[in-house]
XYZ file of C-alpha atoms in Angstrom:
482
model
C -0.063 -28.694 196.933
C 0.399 -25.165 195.757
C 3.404 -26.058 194.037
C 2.038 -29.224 192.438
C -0.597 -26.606 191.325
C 1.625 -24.544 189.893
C 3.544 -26.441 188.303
C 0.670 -28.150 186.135
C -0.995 -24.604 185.234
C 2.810 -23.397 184.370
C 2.601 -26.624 181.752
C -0.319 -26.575 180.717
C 0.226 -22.695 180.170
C 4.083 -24.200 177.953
C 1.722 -26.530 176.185
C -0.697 -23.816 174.624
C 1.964 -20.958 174.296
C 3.929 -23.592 171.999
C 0.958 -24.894 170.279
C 0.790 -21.508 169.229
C 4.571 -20.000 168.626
C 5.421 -23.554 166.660
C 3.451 -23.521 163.905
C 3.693 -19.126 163.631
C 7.263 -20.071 163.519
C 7.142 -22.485 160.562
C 4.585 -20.845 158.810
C 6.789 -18.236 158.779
C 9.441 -19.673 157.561
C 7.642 -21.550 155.157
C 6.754 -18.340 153.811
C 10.177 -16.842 153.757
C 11.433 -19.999 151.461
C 8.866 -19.642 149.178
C 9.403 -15.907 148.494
C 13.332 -16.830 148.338
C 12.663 -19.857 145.800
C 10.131 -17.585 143.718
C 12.362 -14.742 143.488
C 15.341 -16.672 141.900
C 13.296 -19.181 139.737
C 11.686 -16.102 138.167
C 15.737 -14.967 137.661
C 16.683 -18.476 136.367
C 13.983 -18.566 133.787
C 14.644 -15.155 132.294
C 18.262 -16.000 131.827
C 17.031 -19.661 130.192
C 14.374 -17.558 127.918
C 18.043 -15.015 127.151
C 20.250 -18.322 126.729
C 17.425 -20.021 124.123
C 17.912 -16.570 122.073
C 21.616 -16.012 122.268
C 21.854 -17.645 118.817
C 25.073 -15.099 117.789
C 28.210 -13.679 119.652
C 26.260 -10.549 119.998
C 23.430 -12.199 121.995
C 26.393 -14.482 123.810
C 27.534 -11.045 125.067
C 24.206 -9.884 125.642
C 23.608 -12.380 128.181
C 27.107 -12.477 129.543
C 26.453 -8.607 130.411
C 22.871 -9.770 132.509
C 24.679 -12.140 133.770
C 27.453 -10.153 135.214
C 25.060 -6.863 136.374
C 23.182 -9.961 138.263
C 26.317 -11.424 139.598
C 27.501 -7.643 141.138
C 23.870 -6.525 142.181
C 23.063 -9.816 144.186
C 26.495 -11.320 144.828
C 25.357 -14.795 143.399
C 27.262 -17.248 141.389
C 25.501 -17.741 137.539
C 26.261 -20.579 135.326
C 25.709 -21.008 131.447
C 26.218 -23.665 129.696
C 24.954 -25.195 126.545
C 23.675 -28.707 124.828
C 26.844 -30.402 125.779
C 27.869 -28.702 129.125
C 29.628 -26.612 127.935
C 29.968 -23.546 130.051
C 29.027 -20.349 127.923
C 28.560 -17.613 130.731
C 30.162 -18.440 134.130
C 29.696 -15.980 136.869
C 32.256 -17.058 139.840
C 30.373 -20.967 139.756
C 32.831 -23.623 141.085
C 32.467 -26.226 137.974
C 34.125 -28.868 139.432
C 31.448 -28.745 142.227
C 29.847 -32.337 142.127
C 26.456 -30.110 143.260
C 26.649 -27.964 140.332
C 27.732 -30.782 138.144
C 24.334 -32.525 139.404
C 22.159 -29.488 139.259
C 23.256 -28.853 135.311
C 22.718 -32.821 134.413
C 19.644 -32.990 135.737
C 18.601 -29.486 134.128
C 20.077 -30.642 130.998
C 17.846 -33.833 131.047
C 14.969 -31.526 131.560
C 14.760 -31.915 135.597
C 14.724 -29.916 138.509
C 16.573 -30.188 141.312
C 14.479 -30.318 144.864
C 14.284 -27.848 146.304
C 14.444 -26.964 150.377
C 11.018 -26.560 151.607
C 11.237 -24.420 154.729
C 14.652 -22.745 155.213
C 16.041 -22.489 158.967
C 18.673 -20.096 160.688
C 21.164 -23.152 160.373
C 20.458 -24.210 157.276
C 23.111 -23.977 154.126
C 24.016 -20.982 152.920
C 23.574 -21.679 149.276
C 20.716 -23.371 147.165
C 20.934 -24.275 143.571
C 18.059 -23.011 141.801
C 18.415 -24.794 138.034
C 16.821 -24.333 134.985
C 16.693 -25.863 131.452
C 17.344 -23.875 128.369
C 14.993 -24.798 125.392
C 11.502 -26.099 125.114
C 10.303 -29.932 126.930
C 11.192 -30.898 123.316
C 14.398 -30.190 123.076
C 16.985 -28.482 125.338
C 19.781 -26.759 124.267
C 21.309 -25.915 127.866
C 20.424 -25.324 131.339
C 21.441 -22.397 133.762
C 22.427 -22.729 137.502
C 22.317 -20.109 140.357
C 23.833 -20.659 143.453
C 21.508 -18.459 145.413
C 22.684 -17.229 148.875
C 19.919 -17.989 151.854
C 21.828 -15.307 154.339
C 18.973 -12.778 153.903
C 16.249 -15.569 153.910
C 17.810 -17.084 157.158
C 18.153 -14.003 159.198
C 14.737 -12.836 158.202
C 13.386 -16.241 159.516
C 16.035 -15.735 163.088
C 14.266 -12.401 163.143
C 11.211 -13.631 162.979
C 11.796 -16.125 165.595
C 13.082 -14.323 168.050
C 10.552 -11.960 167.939
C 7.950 -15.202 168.431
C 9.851 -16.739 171.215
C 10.440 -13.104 173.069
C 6.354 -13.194 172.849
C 5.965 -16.481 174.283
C 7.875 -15.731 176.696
C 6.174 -13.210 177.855
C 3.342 -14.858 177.655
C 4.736 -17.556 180.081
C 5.629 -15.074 182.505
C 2.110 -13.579 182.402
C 0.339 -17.244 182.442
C 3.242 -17.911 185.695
C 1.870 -15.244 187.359
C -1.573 -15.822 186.913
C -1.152 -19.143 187.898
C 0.506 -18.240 190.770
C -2.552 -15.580 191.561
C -5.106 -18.196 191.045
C -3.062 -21.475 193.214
C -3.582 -18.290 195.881
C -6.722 -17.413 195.314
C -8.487 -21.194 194.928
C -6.017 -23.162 197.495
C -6.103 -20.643 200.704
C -9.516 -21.572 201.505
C -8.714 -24.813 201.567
C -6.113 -24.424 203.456
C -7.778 -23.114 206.039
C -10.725 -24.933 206.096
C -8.145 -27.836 206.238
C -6.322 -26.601 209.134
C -9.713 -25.993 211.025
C -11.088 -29.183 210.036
C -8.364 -31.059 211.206
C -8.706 -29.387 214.679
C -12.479 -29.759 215.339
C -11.290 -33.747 214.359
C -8.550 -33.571 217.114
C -10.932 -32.465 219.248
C -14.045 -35.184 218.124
C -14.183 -38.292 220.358
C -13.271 -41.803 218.396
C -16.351 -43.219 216.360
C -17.627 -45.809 218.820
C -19.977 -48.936 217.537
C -19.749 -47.459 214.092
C -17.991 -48.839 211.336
C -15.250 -45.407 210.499
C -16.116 -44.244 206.599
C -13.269 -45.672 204.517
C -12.644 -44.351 200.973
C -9.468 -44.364 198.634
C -9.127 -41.052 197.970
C -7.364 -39.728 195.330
C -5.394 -36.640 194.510
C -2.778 -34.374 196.770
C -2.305 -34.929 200.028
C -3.996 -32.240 201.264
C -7.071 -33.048 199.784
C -6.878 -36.559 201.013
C -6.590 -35.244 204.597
C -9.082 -33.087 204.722
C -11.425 -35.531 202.699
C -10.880 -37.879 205.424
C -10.772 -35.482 208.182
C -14.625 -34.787 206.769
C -15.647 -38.197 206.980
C -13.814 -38.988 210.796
C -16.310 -35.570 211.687
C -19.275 -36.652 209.839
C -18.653 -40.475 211.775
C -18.224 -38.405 214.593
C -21.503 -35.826 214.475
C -23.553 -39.565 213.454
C -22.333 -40.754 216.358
C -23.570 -37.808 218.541
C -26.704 -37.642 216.595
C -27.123 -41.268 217.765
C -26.103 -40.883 221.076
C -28.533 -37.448 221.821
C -31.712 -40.038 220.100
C -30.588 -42.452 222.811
C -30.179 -40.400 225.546
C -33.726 -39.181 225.331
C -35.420 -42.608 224.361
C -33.183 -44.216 227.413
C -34.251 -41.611 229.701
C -37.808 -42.282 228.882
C -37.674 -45.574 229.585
C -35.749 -45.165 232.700
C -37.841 -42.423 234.090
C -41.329 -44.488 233.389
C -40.885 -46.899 236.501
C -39.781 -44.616 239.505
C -43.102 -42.313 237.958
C -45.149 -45.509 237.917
C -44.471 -46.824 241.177
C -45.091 -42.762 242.425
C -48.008 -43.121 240.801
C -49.051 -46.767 242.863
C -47.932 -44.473 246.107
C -49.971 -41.805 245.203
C -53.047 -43.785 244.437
C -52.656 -45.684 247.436
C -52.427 -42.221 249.559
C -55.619 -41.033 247.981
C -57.968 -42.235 250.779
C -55.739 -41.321 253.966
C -55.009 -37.581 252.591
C -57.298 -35.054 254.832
C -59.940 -32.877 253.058
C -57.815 -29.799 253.517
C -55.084 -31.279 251.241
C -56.860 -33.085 248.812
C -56.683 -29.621 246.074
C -52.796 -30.385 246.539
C -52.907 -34.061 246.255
C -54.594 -33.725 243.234
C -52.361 -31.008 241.585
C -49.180 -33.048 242.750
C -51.126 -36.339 240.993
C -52.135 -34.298 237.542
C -48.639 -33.094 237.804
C -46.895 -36.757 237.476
C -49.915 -38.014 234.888
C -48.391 -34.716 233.334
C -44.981 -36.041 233.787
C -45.462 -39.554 232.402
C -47.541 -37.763 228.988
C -44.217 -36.445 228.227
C -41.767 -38.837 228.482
C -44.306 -41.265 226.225
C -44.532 -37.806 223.781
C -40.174 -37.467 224.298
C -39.938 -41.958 223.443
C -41.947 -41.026 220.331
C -40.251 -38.404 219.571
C -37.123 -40.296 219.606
C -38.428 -43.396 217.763
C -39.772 -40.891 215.064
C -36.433 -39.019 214.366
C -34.183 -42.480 214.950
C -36.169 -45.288 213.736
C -33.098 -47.126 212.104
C -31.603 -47.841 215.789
C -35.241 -48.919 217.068
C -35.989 -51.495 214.002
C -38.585 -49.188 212.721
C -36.877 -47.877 209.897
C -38.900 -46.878 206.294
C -38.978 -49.434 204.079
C -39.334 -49.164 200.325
C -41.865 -51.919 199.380
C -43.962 -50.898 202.390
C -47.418 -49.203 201.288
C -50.940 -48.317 202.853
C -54.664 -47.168 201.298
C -54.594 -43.679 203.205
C -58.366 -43.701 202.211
C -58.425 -46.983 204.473
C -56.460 -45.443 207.447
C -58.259 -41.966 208.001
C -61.690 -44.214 208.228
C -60.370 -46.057 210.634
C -59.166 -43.431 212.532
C -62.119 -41.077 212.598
C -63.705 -44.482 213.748
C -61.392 -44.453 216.329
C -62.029 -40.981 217.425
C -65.704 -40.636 216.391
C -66.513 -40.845 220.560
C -63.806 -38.887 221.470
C -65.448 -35.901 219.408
C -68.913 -36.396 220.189
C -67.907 -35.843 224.197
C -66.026 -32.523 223.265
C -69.222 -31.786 221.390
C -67.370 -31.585 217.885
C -68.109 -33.253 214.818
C -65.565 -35.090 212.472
C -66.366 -36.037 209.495
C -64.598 -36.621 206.418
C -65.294 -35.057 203.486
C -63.675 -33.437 199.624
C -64.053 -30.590 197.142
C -64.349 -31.239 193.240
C -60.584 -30.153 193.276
C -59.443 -32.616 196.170
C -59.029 -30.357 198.956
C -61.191 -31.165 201.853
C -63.936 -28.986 203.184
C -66.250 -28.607 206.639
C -69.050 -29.878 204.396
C -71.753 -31.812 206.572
C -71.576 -35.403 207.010
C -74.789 -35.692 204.202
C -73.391 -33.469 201.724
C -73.394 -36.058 199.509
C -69.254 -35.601 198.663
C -67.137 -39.182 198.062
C -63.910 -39.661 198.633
C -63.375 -41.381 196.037
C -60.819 -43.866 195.195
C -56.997 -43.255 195.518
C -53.363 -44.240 194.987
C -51.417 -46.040 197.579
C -49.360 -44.214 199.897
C -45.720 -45.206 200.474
C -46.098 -45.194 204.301
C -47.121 -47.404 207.086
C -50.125 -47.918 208.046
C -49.216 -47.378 211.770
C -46.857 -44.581 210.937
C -49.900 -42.782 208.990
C -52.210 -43.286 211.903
C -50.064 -42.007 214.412
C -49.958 -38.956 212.466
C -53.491 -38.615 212.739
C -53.852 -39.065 216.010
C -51.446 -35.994 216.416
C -53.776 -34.241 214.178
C -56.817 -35.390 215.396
C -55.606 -34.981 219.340
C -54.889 -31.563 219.001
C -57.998 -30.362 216.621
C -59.901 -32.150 219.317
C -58.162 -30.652 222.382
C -57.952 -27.190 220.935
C -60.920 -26.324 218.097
C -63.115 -26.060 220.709
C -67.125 -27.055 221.450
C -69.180 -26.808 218.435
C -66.193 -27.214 215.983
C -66.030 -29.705 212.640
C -63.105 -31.619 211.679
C -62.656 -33.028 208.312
C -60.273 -35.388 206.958
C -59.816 -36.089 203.660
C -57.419 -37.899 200.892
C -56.943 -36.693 197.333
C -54.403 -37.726 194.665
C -51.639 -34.733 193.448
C -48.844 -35.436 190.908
C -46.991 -38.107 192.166
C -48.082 -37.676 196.118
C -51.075 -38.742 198.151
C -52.313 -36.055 200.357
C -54.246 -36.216 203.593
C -55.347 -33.271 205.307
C -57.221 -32.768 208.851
C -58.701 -29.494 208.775
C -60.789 -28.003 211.426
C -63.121 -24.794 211.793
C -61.952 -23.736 215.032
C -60.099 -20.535 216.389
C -56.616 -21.077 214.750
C -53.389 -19.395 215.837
C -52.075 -16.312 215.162
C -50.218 -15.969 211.636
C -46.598 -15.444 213.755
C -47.036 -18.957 214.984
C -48.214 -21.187 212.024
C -44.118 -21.577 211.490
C -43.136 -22.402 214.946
C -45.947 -24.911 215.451
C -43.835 -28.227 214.896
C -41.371 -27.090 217.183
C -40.482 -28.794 220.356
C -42.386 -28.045 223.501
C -44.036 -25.038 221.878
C -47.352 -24.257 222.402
C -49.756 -21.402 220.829
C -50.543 -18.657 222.808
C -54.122 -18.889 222.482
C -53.958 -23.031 223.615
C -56.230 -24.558 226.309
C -54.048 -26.370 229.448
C -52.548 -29.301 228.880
C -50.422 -30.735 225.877
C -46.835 -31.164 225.982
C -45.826 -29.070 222.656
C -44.371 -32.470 220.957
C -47.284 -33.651 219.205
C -46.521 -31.993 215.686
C -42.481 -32.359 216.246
C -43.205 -36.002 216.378
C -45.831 -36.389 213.780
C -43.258 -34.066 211.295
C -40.252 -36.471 212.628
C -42.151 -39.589 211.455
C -43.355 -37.787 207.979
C -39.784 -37.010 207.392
C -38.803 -40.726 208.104
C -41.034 -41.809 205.388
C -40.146 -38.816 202.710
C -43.045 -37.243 203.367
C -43.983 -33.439 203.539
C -46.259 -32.314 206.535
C -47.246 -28.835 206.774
C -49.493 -26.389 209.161
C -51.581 -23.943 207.383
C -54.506 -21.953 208.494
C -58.305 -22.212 207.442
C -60.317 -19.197 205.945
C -61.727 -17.164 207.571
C -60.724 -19.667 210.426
C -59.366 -22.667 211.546
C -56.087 -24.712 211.301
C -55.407 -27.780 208.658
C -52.498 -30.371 209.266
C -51.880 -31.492 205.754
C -48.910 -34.323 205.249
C -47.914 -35.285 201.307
C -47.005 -38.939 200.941
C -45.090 -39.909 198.061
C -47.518 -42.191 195.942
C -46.752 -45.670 194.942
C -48.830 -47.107 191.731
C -51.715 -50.095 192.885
């Protein structure tokens, strides 16, 4: 590919140096003509102006003796002639030449001969410059010069070669910049090509998924590694898949052996003597444990793979969030009461909600759809709700609230309780982690699930303490117009 490279800077690089050395080249030859045609029209009409006055022998001789100083200074032929072509001065001009013998007709009908318009190093060595003698009226002659274009021409060679010495060098420089640059952009590549192409070797084959396909175009190279990409991105999809699967599979397969333990367990209760019955009972809170988290680690997978469970978002799919936090705090309105907490929902003039009391006289107000679920909403606040009640403690207040931002729908559960420390806010959606300050109990995946299914649904949930105390689980839902 480098060479393929190079060669399309190195003509690309031809094209502009000769878009440029072309047309300095004819300009200057251009130029050269014109001072060459200038120059010996000036002569011609000075000797027509002498021939008009030469009225006597004297001035005959007169113009014989320009003529011939002219003829030794510039080496040029000069012809004379009068009304009837007759030659009166003749300075070494061929007569007989058919091109003189057409230059001096033409003068002598009052016309000029065309002249050359850009002279080249090949071009002829003589051009007739003509002239009549007389006024438009009347002429009474004409005068011809055969004027030599050996200076004109090897100025203009000169000139040339001096142009296409520059351009050369100018290719040479644009070669070797080229050649820097195909380095400098293509070695990367090449590399990253190479490394792709051995992670692929390495990749297992794409299984149950359709391999991406695309007619690439371009080099080679590119192709490959293009492709290489999408075999590795089938490939990581594929693993993606099979890690979701692996955990929602194990789940599943884990739940019956724990239930029927559980069955055995229960059925032990009664026989177990008194002096094991704190060990029976840490051995049964320890599989209750169990079973919490494979139904958190099956959530979690159905959150961050809904596609290959059938519970993937869908666009025309829509919920009143207003609708959904009522029923929830319904929901979890006894749930509170027994851990001695209120919840309560509640919102300030700007939106945000506050721990105002339940008869603060604050409305919720009306508000935009969300573009969620209605189930996939409520299990986030359960998450929410769960943990504020688990962990804000006796004598805390929950409030959830809706309010309407640009284009999103935000719902917040925000509680009055201890918090966490600052260091931890971030680390809170992370699997299996719990805060340092948290009561027993929990398996850490409530907030990785509830941020899994936000995700799913291009939402934006977030953690963020409560001043002077207190946590708030706020999730943005894009809004969708009523």
């Amino acid at each position: 590919m480098r060479r393929r490279l190079l060669i399309a800077l190195t003509v690309f690089a031809a094209l502009a140096v000769l878009a440029f050395a072309i047309p300095l080249s004819l300009t200057a030859a251009t130029s050269r003509t014109q001072e060459l045609v200038l120059g010996r029209s000036g002569d011609a009409d000075r000797f027509a102006t002498l021939a008009d006055a030469a009225g006597s022998a004297g001035g005959v001789q007169a113009l014989a003796d320009e003529v011939g100083r002219y003829h030794e200074l510039y080496g040029e032929n000069v012809l004379v002639v009068d009304a009837r072509g007759a030659p009166i001065v003749n300075a070494g001009v061929e007569v007989s030449d058919v091109r003189i013998r057409a230059a001096v007709a033409a003068a002598r009908r009052n016309q000029r001969p065309q002249q050359v318009d850009r002279l080249t190093p090949w071009s002829a060595p003589v051009m007739l410059i003509a002239r009549p003698v007389g006024t438009g009226v009347q002429v009474n002659g004409a005068v011809v010069i055969e004027a030599s274009t050996a200076a004109a021409r090897a100025t203009i060679a000169r000139v040339w070669a001096v142009i296409a010495v520059g351009a050369l060098g100018a290719m040479v420089v644009f070669v070797l910049l080229a050649l820097v640059l195909s380095r400098w952009v293509l070695r990367p590549l090449a590399a990253m090509s190479d490394a792709v192409a051995e992670l692929t070797a390495t990749l297992p084959k794409p299984r149950g998924r359709a391999p991406i396909t695309r007619n690439y175009g371009g080099p080679p190279e590119v192709r490959d590694l293009a492709e290489s990409v999408d075999a590795m991105a089938t490939a990581v999809a594929d693993s993606a898949d099979a890690q979701h699967q692996l955990v929602a599979d194990t789940a599943h397969a884990m739940r019956n052996p724990l239930a029927a333990l559980m069955i055995r367990l229960d059925s032990l209760e009664y026989a177990v003597p008194g002096q094991a019955s704190a060990t029976f009972r840490g051995a049964t809170a320890e599989v209750e444990r169990l079973t919490a988290l494979l139904d958190d680690l099956l959530e979690l997978a159905v959150a961050q793979a809904p596609a290959s469970f059938g519970t993937a978002a869908s666009a025309d799919e829509r919920c009143d969030p207003a609708q959904v936090v009522a029923d929830r705090i319904d929901a979890w309105g006894s749930a509170f009461d027994d851990a001695g907490m209120r919840l309560t929902t509640a919102r300030r003039p700007d939106g945000s909600v506050s721990p105002a009391p339940p008869d603060s006289g604050e409305d919720s107000g009306s508000h935009s759809a969300a573009a969620i679920s209605s189930a996939a909403l409520a299990q986030i606040l359960d998450v929410a709700l769960s943990n504020s009640c688990r962990y804000a403690g006796s004598g805390a207040h929950t409030v959830v609230g809706v309010s309407d931002e640009p284009g999103w729908v935000r719902v917040q559960v925000a509680d009055d309780g201890p918090g966490v420390a600052p260091d931890e806010l971030d680390k809170l959606t992370a699997r299996f982690f719990r805060g340092s300050a948290a009561a027993a109990g929990g398996t850490g995946l409530g907030l990785s699930i509830a941020q899994a299914l936000a995700t799913a649904w291009g939402a934006r949930l977030t953690v963020e303490a409560v001043h002077p105390h207190g946590l708030a689980v706020t999730v943005r839902i894009p809004e969708v117009a009523r």
